[in-house]
mmCIF file of C-alpha atoms in Angstrom:
data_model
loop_
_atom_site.group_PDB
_atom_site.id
_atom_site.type_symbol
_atom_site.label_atom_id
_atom_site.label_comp_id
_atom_site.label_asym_id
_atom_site.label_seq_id
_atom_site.Cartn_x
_atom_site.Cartn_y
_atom_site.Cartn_z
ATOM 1 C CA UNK A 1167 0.000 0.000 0.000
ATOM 2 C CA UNK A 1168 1.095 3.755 -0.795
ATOM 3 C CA UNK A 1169 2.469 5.741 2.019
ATOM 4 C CA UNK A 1170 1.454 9.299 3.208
ATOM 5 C CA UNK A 1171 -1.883 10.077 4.792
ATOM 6 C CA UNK A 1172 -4.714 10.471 2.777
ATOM 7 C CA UNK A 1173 -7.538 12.862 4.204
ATOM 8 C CA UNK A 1174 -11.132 12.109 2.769
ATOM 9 C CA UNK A 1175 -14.858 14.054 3.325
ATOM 10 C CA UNK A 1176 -18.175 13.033 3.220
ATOM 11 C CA UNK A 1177 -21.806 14.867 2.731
ATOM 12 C CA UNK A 1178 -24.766 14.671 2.179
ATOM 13 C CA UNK A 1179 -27.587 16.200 -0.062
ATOM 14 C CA UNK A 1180 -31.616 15.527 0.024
ATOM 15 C CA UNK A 1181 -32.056 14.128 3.434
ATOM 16 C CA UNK A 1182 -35.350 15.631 4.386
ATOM 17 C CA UNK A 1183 -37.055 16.249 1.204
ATOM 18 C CA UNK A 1184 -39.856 14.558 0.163
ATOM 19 C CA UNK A 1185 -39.225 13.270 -3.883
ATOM 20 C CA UNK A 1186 -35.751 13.094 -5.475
ATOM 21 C CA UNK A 1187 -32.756 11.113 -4.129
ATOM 22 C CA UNK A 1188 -30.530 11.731 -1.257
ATOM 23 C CA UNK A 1189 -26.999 11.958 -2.507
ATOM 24 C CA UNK A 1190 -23.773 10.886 -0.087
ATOM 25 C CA UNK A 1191 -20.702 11.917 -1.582
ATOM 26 C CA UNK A 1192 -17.091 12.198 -0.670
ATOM 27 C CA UNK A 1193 -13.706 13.572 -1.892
ATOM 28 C CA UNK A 1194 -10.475 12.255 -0.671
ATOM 29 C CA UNK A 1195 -6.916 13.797 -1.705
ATOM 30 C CA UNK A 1196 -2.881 13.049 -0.413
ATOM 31 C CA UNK A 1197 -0.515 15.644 -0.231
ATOM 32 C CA UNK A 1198 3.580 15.140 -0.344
ATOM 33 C CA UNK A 1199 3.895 18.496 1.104
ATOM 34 C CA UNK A 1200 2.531 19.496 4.761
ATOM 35 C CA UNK A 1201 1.789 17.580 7.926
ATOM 36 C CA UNK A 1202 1.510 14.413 7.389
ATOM 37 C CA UNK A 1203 -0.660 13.312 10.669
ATOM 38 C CA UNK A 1204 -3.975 14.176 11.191
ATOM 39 C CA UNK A 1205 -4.655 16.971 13.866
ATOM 40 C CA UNK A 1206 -8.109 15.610 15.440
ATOM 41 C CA UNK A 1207 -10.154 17.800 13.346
ATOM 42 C CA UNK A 1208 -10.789 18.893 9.534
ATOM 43 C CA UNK A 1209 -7.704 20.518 7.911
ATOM 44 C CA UNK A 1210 -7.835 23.616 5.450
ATOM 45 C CA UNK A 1211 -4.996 21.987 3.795
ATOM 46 C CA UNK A 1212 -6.026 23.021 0.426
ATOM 47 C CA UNK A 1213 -7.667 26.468 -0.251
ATOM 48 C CA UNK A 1214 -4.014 27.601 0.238
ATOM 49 C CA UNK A 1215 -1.790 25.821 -1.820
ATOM 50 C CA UNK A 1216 -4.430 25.965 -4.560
ATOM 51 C CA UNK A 1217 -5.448 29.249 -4.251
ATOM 52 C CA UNK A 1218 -4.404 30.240 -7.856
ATOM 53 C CA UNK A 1219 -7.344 28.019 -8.859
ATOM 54 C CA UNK A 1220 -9.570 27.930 -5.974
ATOM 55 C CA UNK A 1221 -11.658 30.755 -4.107
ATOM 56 C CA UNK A 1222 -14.216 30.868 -1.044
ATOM 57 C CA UNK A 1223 -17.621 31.391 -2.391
ATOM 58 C CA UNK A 1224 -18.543 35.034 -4.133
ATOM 59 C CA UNK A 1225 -15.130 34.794 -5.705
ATOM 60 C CA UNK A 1226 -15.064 36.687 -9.119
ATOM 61 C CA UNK A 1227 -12.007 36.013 -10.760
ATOM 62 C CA UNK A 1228 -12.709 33.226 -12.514
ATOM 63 C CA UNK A 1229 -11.760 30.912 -9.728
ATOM 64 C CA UNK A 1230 -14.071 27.890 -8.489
ATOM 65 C CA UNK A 1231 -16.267 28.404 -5.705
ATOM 66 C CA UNK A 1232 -15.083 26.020 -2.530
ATOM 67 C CA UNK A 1233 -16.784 26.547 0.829
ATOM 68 C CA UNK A 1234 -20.423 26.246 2.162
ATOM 69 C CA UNK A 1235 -21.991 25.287 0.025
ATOM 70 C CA UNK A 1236 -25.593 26.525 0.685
ATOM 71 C CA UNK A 1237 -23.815 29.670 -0.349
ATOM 72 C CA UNK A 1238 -22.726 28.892 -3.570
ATOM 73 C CA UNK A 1239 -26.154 26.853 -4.535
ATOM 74 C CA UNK A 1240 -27.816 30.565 -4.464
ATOM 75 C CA UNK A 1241 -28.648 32.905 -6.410
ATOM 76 C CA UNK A 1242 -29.933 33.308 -10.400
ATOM 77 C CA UNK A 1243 -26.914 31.576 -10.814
ATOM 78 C CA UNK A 1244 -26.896 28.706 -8.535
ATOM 79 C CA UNK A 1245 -26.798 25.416 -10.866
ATOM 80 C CA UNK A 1246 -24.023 27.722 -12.909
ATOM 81 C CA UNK A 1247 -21.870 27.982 -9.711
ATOM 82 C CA UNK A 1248 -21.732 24.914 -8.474
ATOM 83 C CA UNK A 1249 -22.186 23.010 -11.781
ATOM 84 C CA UNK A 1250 -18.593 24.551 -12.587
ATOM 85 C CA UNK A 1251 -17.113 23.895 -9.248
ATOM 86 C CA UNK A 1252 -18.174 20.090 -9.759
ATOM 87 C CA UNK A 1253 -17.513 19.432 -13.682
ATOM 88 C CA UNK A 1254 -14.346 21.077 -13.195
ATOM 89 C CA UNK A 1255 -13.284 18.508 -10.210
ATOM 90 C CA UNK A 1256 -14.372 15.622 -12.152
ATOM 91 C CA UNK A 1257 -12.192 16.663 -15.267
ATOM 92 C CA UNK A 1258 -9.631 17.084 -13.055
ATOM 93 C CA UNK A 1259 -9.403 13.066 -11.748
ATOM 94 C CA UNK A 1260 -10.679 11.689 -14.941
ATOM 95 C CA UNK A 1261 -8.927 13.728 -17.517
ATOM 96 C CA UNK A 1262 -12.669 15.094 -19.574
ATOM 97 C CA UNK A 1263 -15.913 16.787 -18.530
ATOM 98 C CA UNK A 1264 -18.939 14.671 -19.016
ATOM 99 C CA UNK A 1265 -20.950 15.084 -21.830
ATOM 100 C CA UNK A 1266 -24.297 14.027 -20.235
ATOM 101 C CA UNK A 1267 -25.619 12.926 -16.701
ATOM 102 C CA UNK A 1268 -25.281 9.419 -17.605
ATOM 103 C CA UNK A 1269 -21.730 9.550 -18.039
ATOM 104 C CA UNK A 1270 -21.232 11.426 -15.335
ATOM 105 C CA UNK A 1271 -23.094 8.664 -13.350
ATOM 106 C CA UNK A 1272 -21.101 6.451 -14.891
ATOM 107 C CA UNK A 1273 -17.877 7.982 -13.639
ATOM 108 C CA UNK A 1274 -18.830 8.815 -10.019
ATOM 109 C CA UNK A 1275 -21.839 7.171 -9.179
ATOM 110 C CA UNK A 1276 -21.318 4.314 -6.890
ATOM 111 C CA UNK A 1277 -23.561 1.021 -7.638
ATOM 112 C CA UNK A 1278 -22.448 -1.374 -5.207
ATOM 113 C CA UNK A 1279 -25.479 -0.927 -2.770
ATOM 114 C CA UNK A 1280 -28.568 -1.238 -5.379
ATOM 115 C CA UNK A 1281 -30.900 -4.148 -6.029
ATOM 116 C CA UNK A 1282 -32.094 -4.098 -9.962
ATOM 117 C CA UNK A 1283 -35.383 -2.757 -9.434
ATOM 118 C CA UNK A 1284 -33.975 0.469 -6.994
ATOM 119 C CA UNK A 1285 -34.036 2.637 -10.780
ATOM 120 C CA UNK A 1286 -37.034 1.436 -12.146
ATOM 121 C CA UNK A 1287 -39.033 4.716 -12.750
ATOM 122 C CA UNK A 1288 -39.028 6.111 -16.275
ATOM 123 C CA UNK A 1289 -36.956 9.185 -15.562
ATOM 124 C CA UNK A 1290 -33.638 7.072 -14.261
ATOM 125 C CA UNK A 1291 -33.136 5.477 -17.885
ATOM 126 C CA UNK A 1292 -33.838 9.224 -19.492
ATOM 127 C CA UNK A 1293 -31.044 10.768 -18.384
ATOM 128 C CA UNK A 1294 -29.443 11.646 -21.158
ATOM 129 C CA UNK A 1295 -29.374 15.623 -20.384
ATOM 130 C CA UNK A 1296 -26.125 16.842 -21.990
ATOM 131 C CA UNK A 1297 -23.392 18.402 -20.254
ATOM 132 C CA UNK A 1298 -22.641 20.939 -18.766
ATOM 133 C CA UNK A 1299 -25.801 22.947 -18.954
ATOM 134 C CA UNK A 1300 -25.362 26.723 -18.087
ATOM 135 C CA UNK A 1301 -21.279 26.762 -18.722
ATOM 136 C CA UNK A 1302 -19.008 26.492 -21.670
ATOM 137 C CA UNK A 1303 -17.715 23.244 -22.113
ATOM 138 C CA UNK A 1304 -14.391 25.130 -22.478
ATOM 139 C CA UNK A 1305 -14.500 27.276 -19.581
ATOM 140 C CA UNK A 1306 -15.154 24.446 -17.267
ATOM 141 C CA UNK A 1307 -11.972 22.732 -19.479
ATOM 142 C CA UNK A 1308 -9.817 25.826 -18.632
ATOM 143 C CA UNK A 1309 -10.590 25.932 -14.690
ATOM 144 C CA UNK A 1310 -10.371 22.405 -14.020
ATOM 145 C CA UNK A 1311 -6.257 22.808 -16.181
ATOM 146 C CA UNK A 1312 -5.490 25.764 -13.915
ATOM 147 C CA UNK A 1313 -6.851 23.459 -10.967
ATOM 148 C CA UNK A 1314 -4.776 20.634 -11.965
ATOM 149 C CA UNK A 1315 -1.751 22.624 -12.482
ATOM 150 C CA UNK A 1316 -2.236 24.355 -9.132
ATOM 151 C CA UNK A 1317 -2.863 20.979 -7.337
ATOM 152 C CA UNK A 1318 0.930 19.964 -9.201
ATOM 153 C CA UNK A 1319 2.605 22.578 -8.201
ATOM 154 C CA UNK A 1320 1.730 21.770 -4.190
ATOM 155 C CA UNK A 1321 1.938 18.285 -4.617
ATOM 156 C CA UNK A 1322 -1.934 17.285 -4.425
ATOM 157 C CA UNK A 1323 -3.351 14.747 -5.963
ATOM 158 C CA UNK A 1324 -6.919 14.170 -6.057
ATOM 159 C CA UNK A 1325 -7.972 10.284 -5.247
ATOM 160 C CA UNK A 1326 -11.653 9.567 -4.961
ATOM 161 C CA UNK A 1327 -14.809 11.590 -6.056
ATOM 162 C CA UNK A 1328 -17.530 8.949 -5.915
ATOM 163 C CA UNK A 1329 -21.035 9.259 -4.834
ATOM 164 C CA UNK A 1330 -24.121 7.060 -3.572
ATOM 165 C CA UNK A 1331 -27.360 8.268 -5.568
ATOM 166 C CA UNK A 1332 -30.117 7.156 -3.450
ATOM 167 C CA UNK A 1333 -33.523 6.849 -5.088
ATOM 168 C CA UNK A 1334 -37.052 6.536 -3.706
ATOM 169 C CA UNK A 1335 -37.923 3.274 -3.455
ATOM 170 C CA UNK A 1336 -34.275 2.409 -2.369
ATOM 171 C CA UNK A 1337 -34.812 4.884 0.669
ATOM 172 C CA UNK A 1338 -38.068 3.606 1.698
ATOM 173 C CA UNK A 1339 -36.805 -0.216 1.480
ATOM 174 C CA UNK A 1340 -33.594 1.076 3.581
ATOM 175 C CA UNK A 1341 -35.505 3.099 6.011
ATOM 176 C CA UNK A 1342 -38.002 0.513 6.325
ATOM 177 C CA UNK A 1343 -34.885 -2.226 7.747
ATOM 178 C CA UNK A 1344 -33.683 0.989 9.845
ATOM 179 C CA UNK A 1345 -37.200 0.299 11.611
ATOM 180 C CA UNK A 1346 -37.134 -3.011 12.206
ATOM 181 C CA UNK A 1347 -33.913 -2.107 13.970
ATOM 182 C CA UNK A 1348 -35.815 0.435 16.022
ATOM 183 C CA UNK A 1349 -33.306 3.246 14.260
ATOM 184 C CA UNK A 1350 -34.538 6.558 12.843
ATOM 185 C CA UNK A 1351 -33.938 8.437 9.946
ATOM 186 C CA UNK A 1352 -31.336 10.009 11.234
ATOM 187 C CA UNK A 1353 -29.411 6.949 11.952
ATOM 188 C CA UNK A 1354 -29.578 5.697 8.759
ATOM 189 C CA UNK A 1355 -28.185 8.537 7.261
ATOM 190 C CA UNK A 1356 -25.278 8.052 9.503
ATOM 191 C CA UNK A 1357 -25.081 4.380 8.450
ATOM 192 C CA UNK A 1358 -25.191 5.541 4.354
ATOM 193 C CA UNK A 1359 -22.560 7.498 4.811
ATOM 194 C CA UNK A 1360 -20.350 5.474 7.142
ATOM 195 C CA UNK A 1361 -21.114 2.895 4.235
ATOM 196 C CA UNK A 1362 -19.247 5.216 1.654
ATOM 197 C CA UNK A 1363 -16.456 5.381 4.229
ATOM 198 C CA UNK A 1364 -16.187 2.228 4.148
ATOM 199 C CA UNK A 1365 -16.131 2.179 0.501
ATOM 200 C CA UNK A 1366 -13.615 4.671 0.536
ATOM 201 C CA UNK A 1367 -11.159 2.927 2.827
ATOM 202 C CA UNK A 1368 -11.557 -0.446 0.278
ATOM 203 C CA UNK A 1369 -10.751 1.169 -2.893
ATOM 204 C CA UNK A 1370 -8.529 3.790 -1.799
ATOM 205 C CA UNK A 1371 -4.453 2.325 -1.764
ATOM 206 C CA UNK A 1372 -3.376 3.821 1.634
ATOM 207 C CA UNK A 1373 -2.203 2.714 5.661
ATOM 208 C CA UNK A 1374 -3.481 5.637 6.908
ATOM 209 C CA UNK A 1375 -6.697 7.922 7.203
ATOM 210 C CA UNK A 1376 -8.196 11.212 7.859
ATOM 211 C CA UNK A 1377 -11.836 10.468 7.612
ATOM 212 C CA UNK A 1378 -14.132 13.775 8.736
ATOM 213 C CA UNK A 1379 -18.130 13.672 7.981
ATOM 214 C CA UNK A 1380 -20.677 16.795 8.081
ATOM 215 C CA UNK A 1381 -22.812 16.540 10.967
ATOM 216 C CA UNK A 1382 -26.322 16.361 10.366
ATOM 217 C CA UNK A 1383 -28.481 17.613 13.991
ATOM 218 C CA UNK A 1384 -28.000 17.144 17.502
ATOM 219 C CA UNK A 1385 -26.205 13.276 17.717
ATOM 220 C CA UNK A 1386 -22.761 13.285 19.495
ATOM 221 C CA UNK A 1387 -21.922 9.583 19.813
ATOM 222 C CA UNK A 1388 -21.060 7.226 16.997
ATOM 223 C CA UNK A 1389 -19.562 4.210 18.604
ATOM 224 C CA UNK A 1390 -22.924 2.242 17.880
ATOM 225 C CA UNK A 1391 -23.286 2.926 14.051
ATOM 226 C CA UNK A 1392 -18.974 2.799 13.842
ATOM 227 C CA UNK A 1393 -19.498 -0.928 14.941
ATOM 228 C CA UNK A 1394 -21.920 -1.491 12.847
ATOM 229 C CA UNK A 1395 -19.965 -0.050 9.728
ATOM 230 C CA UNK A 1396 -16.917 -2.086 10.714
ATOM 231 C CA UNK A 1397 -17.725 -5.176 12.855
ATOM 232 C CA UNK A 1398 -15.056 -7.504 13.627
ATOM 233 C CA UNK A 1399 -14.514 -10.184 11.072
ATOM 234 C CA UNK A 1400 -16.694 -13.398 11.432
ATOM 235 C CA UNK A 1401 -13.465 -15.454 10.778
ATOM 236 C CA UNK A 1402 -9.622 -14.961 10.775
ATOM 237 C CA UNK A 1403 -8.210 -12.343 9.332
ATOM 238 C CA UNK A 1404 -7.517 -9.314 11.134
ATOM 239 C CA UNK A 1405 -9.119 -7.268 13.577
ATOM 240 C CA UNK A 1406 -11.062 -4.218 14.505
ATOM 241 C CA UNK A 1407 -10.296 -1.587 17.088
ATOM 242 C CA UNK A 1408 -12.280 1.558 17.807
ATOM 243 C CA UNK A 1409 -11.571 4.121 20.790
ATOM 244 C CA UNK A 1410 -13.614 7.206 21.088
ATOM 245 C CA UNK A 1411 -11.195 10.445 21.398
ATOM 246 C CA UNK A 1412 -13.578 13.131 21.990
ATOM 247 C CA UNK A 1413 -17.834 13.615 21.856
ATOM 248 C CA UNK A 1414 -18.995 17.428 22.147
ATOM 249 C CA UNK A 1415 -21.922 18.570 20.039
ATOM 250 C CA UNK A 1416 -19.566 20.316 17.435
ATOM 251 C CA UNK A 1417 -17.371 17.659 16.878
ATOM 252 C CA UNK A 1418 -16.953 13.615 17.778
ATOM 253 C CA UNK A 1419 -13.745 11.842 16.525
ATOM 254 C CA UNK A 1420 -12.571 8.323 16.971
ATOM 255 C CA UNK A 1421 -9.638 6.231 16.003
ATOM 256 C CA UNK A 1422 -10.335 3.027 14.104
ATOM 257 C CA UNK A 1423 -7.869 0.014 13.586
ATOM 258 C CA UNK A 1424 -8.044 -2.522 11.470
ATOM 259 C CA UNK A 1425 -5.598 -5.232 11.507
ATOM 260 C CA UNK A 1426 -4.540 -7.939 8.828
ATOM 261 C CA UNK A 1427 -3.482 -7.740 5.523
ATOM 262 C CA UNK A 1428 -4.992 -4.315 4.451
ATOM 263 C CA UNK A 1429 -4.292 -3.243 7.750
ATOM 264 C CA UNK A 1430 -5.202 0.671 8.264
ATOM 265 C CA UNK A 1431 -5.359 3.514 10.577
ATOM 266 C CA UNK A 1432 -7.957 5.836 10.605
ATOM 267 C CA UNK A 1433 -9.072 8.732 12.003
ATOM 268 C CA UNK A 1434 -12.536 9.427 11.664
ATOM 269 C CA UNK A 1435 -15.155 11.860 12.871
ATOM 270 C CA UNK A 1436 -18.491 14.092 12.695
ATOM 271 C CA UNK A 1437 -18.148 17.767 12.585
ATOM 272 C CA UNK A 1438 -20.286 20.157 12.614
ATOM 273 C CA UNK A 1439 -20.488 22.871 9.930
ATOM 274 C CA UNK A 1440 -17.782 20.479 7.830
ATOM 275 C CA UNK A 1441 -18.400 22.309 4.559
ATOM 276 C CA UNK A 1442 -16.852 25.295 5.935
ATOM 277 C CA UNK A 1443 -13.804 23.722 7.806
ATOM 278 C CA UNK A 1444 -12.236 21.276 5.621
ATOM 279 C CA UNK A 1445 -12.434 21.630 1.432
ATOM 280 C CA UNK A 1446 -12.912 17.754 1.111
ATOM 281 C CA UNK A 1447 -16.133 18.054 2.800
ATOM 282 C CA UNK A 1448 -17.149 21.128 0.594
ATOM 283 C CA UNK A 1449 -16.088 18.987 -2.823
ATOM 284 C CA UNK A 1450 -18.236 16.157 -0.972
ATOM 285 C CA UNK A 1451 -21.133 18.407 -1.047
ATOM 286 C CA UNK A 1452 -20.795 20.722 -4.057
ATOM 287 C CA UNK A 1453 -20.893 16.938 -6.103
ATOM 288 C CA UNK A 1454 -23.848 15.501 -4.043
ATOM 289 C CA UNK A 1455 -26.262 18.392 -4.631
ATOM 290 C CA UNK A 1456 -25.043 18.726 -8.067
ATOM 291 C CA UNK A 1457 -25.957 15.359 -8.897
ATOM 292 C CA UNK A 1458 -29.472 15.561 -6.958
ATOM 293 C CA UNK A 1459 -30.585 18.921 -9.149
ATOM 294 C CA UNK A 1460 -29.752 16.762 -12.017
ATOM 295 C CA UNK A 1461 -31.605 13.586 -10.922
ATOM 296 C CA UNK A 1462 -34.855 16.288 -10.124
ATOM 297 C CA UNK A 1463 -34.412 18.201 -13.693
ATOM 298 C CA UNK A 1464 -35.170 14.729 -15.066
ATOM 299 C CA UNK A 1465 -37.818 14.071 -12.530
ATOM 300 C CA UNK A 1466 -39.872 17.085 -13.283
ATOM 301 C CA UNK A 1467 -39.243 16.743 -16.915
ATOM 302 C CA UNK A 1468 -41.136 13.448 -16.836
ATOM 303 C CA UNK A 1469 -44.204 15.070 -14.733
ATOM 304 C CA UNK A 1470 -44.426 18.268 -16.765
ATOM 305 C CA UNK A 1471 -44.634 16.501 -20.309
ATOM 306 C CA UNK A 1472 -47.275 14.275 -19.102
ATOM 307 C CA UNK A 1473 -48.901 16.834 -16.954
ATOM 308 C CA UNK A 1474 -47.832 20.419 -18.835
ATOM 309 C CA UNK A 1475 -49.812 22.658 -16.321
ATOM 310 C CA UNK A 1476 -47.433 21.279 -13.450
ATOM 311 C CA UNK A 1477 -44.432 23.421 -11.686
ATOM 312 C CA UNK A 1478 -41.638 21.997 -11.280
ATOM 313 C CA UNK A 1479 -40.651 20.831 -7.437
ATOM 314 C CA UNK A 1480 -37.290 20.752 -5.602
ATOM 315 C CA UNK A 1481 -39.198 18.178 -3.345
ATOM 316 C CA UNK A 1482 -38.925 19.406 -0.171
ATOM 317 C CA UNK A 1483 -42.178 18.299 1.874
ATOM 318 C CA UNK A 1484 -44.745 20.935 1.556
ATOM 319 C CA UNK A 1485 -44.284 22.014 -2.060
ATOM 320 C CA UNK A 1486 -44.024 18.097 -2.654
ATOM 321 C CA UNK A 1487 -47.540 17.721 -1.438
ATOM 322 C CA UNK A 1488 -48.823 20.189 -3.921
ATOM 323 C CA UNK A 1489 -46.614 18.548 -6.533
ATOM 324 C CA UNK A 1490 -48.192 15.056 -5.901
ATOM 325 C CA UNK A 1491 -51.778 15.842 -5.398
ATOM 326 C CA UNK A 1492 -51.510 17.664 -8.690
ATOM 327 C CA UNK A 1493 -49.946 14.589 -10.484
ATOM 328 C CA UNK A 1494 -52.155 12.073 -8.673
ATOM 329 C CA UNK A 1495 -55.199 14.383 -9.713
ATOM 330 C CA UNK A 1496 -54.322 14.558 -12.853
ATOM 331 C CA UNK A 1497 -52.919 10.877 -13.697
ATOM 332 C CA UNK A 1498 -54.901 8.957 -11.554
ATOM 333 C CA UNK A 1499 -54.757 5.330 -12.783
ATOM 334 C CA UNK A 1500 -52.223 6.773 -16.088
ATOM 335 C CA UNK A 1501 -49.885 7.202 -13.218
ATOM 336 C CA UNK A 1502 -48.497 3.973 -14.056
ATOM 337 C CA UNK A 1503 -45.976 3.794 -11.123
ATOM 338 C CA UNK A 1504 -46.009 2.694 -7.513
ATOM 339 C CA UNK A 1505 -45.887 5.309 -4.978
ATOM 340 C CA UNK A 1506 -42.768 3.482 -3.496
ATOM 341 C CA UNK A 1507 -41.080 4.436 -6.691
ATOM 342 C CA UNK A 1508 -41.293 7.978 -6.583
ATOM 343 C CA UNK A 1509 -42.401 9.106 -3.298
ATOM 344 C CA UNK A 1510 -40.674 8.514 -0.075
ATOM 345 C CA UNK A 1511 -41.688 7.346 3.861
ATOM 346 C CA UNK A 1512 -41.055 9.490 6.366
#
C-alpha cells in the first residue's frame, strides 16, 4: 500500500425532502507536502496551496467556488456555480468533462449498494441531459487545467470523487430495515454514509486515514453505528479496534484500527459545519447536490410533459404535497408507477 496520509470528506444532499434522491458523496486527496498526521479535526490543507485556482464562495475572478456550500447553490446563478465547481473537479481526476448525466453517473456514481429494481421509474433510464448545462464546455476545461496545475505545483493529488445516488424506493426499502432495527432516519443517514467510508477505505491504496463527515443535527456519539460499519470479522483475518477520542456537540472523533493484511489507521469523525472547515467536505457536497438537481431536472421533466400545467418541485415536503396531489389528480390510474417508486416514507 502507498504511504502518506490520505484525508477524505463526506456529505450529504436531500435528506429531508420529500421526492428526489438523497446523494452521499465524498472527496479524498494526499498531499507530499505538509503535515503528514492528522490533527483531530478537519484541515484547510487546500484552499491555500491551490489558491491560484480555488476561491471561497462570491469569488469573481474566474476561480471555483469552494466553501459552504448553501452559499454557492444561491442565487440566479446557482446550478451555474456549483455546476462549474463540480464538472471542473471531475475533469480534473478523470482527464474530460462529461458530456451528459449518464456519463457522469457512470464515472462517479457508486452502484455497489442497489438491487435491480432500486431505478425502475421512467426518468432514471432518461437521463441523457447533456453536459454541462449553463457553462461552456471550455470554460469548465480551462478551470479544471489551472486546478490541476495548481494541485501539481503543491503536490496534491486528487484520489476519490464517488457518490451514492439514493432513489425513492431504495430509501423507503432502507428506512423501512432501519425500523425493524428500532433506528430513525437520522441513523440511517449516519449508516449511508459510514457505508461510503467504508467504501472509501476499500478502494482507496493507503495505511493511513483522515476520515471527517458533516454533521447532520443534535447526535454526538457514533460508537454504535462505527461498529456497525466495521464489525469484527466473522473469521480470521484481522481485527477491529475503535476508541472514542472526543464527543462534544460540534465535533466527535474516533480512532479506528483494522488489523490484517490491508491493515489501516484511521481517524474518523463528525463535525459540525464540515463544509466550511475542511475543502474535502465542501467537494463532498458541491458533487452531491449537483448530482441531486440533475436527478430532479429529469424528474420534473417526466411530470411536466405528461402533466404540462405542473411546476416543477425541488421536493422538499410541503411544495411536494402540492406537486403530488396535482400529479395524482391529474394521472390517476395513467400514473403507471407505484408510490414506493417515486415518493418517499417518512
Amino acid at each position: 500500500m502507498s504511504g502518506g496520509l490520505v484525508r477524505v470528506g463526506f456529505d450529504e444532499a436531500g435528506l429531508g425532502p420529500t421526492l428526489g434522491p438523497l446523494v452521499v458523496a465524498g472527496f479524498a486527496t494526499r498531499s507530499t507536502k505538509g503535515a503528514s498526521r492528522g490533527a483531530g479535526s478537519p484541515s484547510d490543507d487546500l484552499r491555500g496551496p491551490l489558491a491560484a485556482a480555488v476561491g471561497p464562495p462570491g469569488v469573481r475572478d474566474g476561480r471555483l467556488e469552494v466553501g459552504d456550500s448553501k452559499k454557492i447553490h444561491t442565487g440566479s446563478r446557482k446550478l451555474a456555480r456549483i455546476e462549474r465547481t463540480a464538472l471542473a473537479t471531475v475533469a480534473w481526476i478523470h482527464g474530460r468533462v462529461p458530456g451528459s448525466v449518464a456519463e457522469l453517473l457512470e464515472l462517479v456514481g457508486v452502484g455497489e449498494f442497489e438491487l435491480a429494481e432500486d431505478r425502475r421509474a421512467p426518468w432514471w433510464a432518461a437521463l441523457d441531459e447533456a453536459l454541462p448545462i449553463t457553462s461552456e464546455r471550455g470554460a469548465i476545461e480551462a478551470a479544471s487545467a489551472q486546478l490541476a496545475a495548481a494541485a501539481r505545483a503543491a503536490g496534491i493529488t486528487p484520489l476519490w470523487y464517488r457518490a451514492d445516488v439514493v432513489g425513492a424506493a431504495r430509501v423507503n426499502r432502507e428506512l423501512e430495515a432501519e425500523h425493524a432495527r428500532e433506528g430513525t432516519k437520522n441513523t440511517w443517514a449516519t449508516h449511508a454514509v459510514l457505508r461510503m467510508a467504508k467504501l472509501a477505505l476499500d478502494e482507496i491504496d493507503a495505511r493511513r486515514f483522515a476520515v471527517w463527515c458533516d454533521k447532520a443535527g443534535g447526535r454526538q456519539a457514533y460508537l454504535e453505528p462505527l461498529h456497525r460499519a466495521f464489525p469484527e470479522p466473522s473469521a480470521g483475518g484481522g481485527s477491529v479496534t475503535l476508541e472514542r477520542i472526543g464527543e462534544r456537540r460540534d465535533l466527535s472523533c474516533y480512532e479506528l484500527s483494522l488489523s490484517g493484511a490491508d491493515a489501516r489507521e484511521v481517524e474518523l469523525g463528525f463535525v459540525m459545519g464540515g463544509d466550511r472547515l475542511d475543502p474535502r467536505i465542501s467537494w463532498a457536497s458541491i458533487l452531491a447536490k449537483y448530482l441531486r438537481e440533475l436527478i430532479l431536472r429529469a424528474f420534473n421533466r417526466y411530470f411536466i410533459a405528461r402533466v404540462p400545467s405542473l411546476r416543477a418541485t425541488a421536493g422538499y415536503p410541503q411544495d411536494a404535497k402540492r406537486f403530488i396531489a396535482e400529479v395524482e389528480a391529474a394521472l390517476g390510474r395513467e400514473l403507471g408507477l407505484e408510490r414506493e417508486q417515486w415518493i418517499r416514507s417518512l
